[in-house]
Amino acid sequence: MKTNKPLVVISILFVLLNSCVKAVDNSETQPVNKQWLQNLVCTFPCWQHITPQETNFEDVVPILQDAKITVHSITEDEISFVFEETIYGSVHKASDGTVDHIILDVHDEKLSVGDLAEVIGTPERISLVRAPYTSDCEASLLYPDQGTILDVYLENDSKSKTKLNCQVDITSDSEVFRIILISSKLDNSEFWNRSSYSSLDYMEWKGYGTYP
């Protein structure tokens, strides 16, 4: 029986292509490694032995280098770095020469509020704001005793997009996209005093559910 070579070639290519697509799909659904969160070398607001309002800013680069963390840029009052290849962070200087605050961009980590609850417990206060240039809402969760702020993406109630105020459901799966470490002495934090976070309208945290 004569073999139709073009059809055979097409069939082989289809099988190979299909297997490649499945491989890509599988890689995209692989869980993100959150082991670093369970292996913190110090508790928030400390990060890699760098503590806001305690650590000297001039000591930050040697500390990061000793921890094998890539330093990207250094200016007079800011040091940026990359941790675990996916977390982009920055350390900022206070006027007294110590570290004022630390920002961790965790967009790619798929961290949830529940993941962070295992590390720092539950927030004390929550504030809702509309994200710039969109109709979406974001939440800022405040942990005063830990000197920590978590910025969270939220699923909006469709009706809230036509309202002035946000109304959202926040769950343990709500995704954290930024961690800000500012020290438990909020009133002494220059970042807290000059940023919009200190003037937000905070509500008491009443657990997971609909806010406001």
XYZ file of C-alpha atoms in Angstrom:
212
model
C 0.000 0.000 0.000
C 1.419 3.338 -0.997
C 2.026 5.764 1.902
C 0.879 9.337 1.547
C 4.076 11.067 2.704
C 2.656 14.603 2.980
C -0.083 13.373 5.315
C 2.429 11.464 7.439
C 4.622 14.543 7.773
C 1.628 16.695 8.718
C 0.508 14.162 11.306
C 3.961 14.059 12.906
C 4.141 17.851 13.015
C 0.688 17.999 14.602
C 1.713 15.567 17.344
C 4.923 17.467 18.049
C 3.124 20.808 18.126
C 0.434 19.457 20.418
C 3.020 18.088 22.853
C 4.842 21.426 22.906
C 1.603 23.293 23.675
C 0.886 20.911 26.549
C 4.398 21.429 27.898
C 3.902 25.205 27.867
C 0.506 24.887 29.523
C 1.940 22.680 32.248
C 4.778 25.103 32.940
C 2.338 27.985 33.232
C 0.284 26.163 35.829
C 3.229 25.168 37.981
C 2.841 26.576 41.512
C 5.066 29.521 42.375
C 7.811 28.691 44.862
C 6.917 30.489 48.097
C 9.551 28.762 50.181
C 11.368 32.055 50.733
C 8.357 33.315 52.667
C 8.673 30.464 55.173
C 12.441 30.941 55.384
C 12.625 34.625 56.299
C 15.825 35.399 58.194
C 14.026 37.938 60.391
C 10.464 39.015 61.073
C 8.732 41.963 59.386
C 9.434 44.844 59.228
C 12.990 43.483 59.083
C 14.115 42.192 55.674
C 17.370 40.247 55.248
C 18.652 41.756 58.526
C 17.771 45.263 57.331
C 15.409 46.994 59.772
C 13.770 50.374 59.120
C 14.762 53.057 61.662
C 17.568 50.831 62.979
C 19.932 49.731 60.188
C 22.348 52.323 58.802
C 21.705 52.990 55.137
C 25.425 52.709 54.349
C 25.384 49.118 55.612
C 22.619 47.971 53.243
C 24.747 47.087 50.197
C 27.191 44.854 52.156
C 24.230 43.105 53.819
C 22.566 42.421 50.458
C 25.808 41.249 48.908
C 26.495 38.885 51.816
C 23.025 37.410 51.237
C 23.833 36.902 47.509
C 21.106 39.351 46.502
C 21.676 41.228 43.242
C 22.047 44.985 43.719
C 20.755 46.830 40.660
C 21.395 50.467 41.393
C 22.663 52.722 44.147
C 21.854 56.395 44.618
C 22.291 58.771 47.523
C 18.975 57.771 49.078
C 17.802 54.576 47.351
C 19.190 51.096 46.683
C 17.328 48.770 44.344
C 17.770 45.001 44.227
C 16.398 41.730 42.847
C 15.659 38.789 45.117
C 14.966 35.236 43.876
C 14.979 36.657 40.317
C 11.327 37.746 40.565
C 11.049 40.085 43.545
C 12.132 43.656 42.784
C 12.786 45.730 45.855
C 14.189 49.008 47.063
C 15.609 50.315 50.329
C 15.153 53.999 51.091
C 17.179 56.334 53.273
C 15.865 58.433 56.168
C 17.192 61.911 56.919
C 19.085 60.597 59.977
C 21.104 58.156 57.852
C 19.171 55.018 58.801
C 16.859 53.004 56.572
C 13.427 54.637 56.387
C 11.436 51.971 54.530
C 11.692 48.939 52.262
C 9.436 48.172 49.290
C 9.022 44.667 47.855
C 7.268 44.298 44.499
C 5.766 40.794 44.553
C 3.610 40.963 41.410
C 5.025 37.703 40.051
C 4.910 35.750 43.309
C 1.147 35.063 43.374
C 1.154 35.690 47.103
C -2.202 35.790 48.835
C -3.357 37.545 51.972
C -3.600 34.061 53.492
C 0.050 33.354 52.672
C 1.114 36.503 54.511
C -1.242 35.756 57.417
C 0.939 32.741 58.181
C 3.860 35.149 58.638
C 2.396 38.297 60.218
C -1.136 37.383 61.283
C -4.187 39.480 60.459
C -4.283 43.211 59.704
C -5.679 45.759 62.109
C -7.067 48.163 59.530
C -8.059 48.237 55.861
C -8.498 51.057 53.358
C -10.043 50.911 49.876
C -8.994 53.159 47.004
C -9.551 53.277 43.274
C -6.461 52.400 41.262
C -5.120 55.258 39.096
C -6.413 55.297 35.497
C -8.786 52.337 36.041
C -12.119 51.653 37.670
C -10.605 48.863 39.757
C -10.290 48.978 43.510
C -7.269 48.166 45.628
C -6.938 47.594 49.336
C -4.184 48.623 51.701
C -3.955 46.386 54.748
C -2.230 47.965 57.719
C -0.328 46.004 60.381
C 0.830 48.709 62.837
C 2.519 46.358 65.305
C 4.540 44.794 62.467
C 5.156 48.107 60.718
C 3.866 46.601 57.482
C 1.476 47.571 54.687
C 0.163 45.111 52.092
C -1.302 46.403 48.825
C -3.882 43.979 47.455
C -5.662 43.428 44.121
C -9.400 42.929 44.504
C -12.290 41.572 42.473
C -14.835 44.355 42.186
C -18.553 44.063 42.507
C -19.619 44.984 38.963
C -21.991 47.605 40.352
C -19.186 49.317 42.232
C -17.575 50.446 38.976
C -20.422 52.911 38.533
C -20.212 54.112 42.126
C -17.880 56.607 43.728
C -16.899 54.218 46.499
C -15.475 50.724 46.237
C -17.347 47.652 47.366
C -15.287 44.493 47.201
C -14.949 41.005 48.572
C -11.630 40.254 50.199
C -10.678 36.644 50.877
C -7.634 34.694 51.964
C -6.915 34.219 48.236
C -6.857 37.937 47.427
C -3.539 38.675 45.749
C -0.849 40.857 47.324
C 1.210 42.856 44.820
C 3.342 45.050 47.100
C 4.791 44.814 50.607
C 5.947 47.988 52.368
C 8.034 47.703 55.540
C 8.139 50.896 57.599
C 8.728 49.982 61.287
C 6.206 49.686 64.101
C 6.975 53.286 65.108
C 4.727 54.739 62.427
C 4.905 58.323 63.654
C 8.699 58.237 63.317
C 8.561 56.992 59.718
C 9.242 59.698 57.164
C 7.598 57.582 54.485
C 4.422 57.212 56.544
C 4.260 60.905 57.371
C 4.749 62.154 53.824
C 2.949 59.479 51.789
C -0.739 59.146 51.013
C -0.959 56.013 53.161
C -1.180 58.043 56.383
C -4.174 60.024 55.085
C -6.231 57.085 53.794
C -9.650 56.419 55.290
C -8.990 53.240 57.271
C -11.677 50.919 58.588
C -11.385 48.329 61.288
C -10.487 44.889 59.953
C -13.423 42.538 60.582
C -12.127 39.453 58.829
C -12.649 38.252 55.285
C -15.805 39.428 53.577
C -17.333 42.431 51.820
C -16.032 45.938 52.428
C -17.068 48.617 53.144
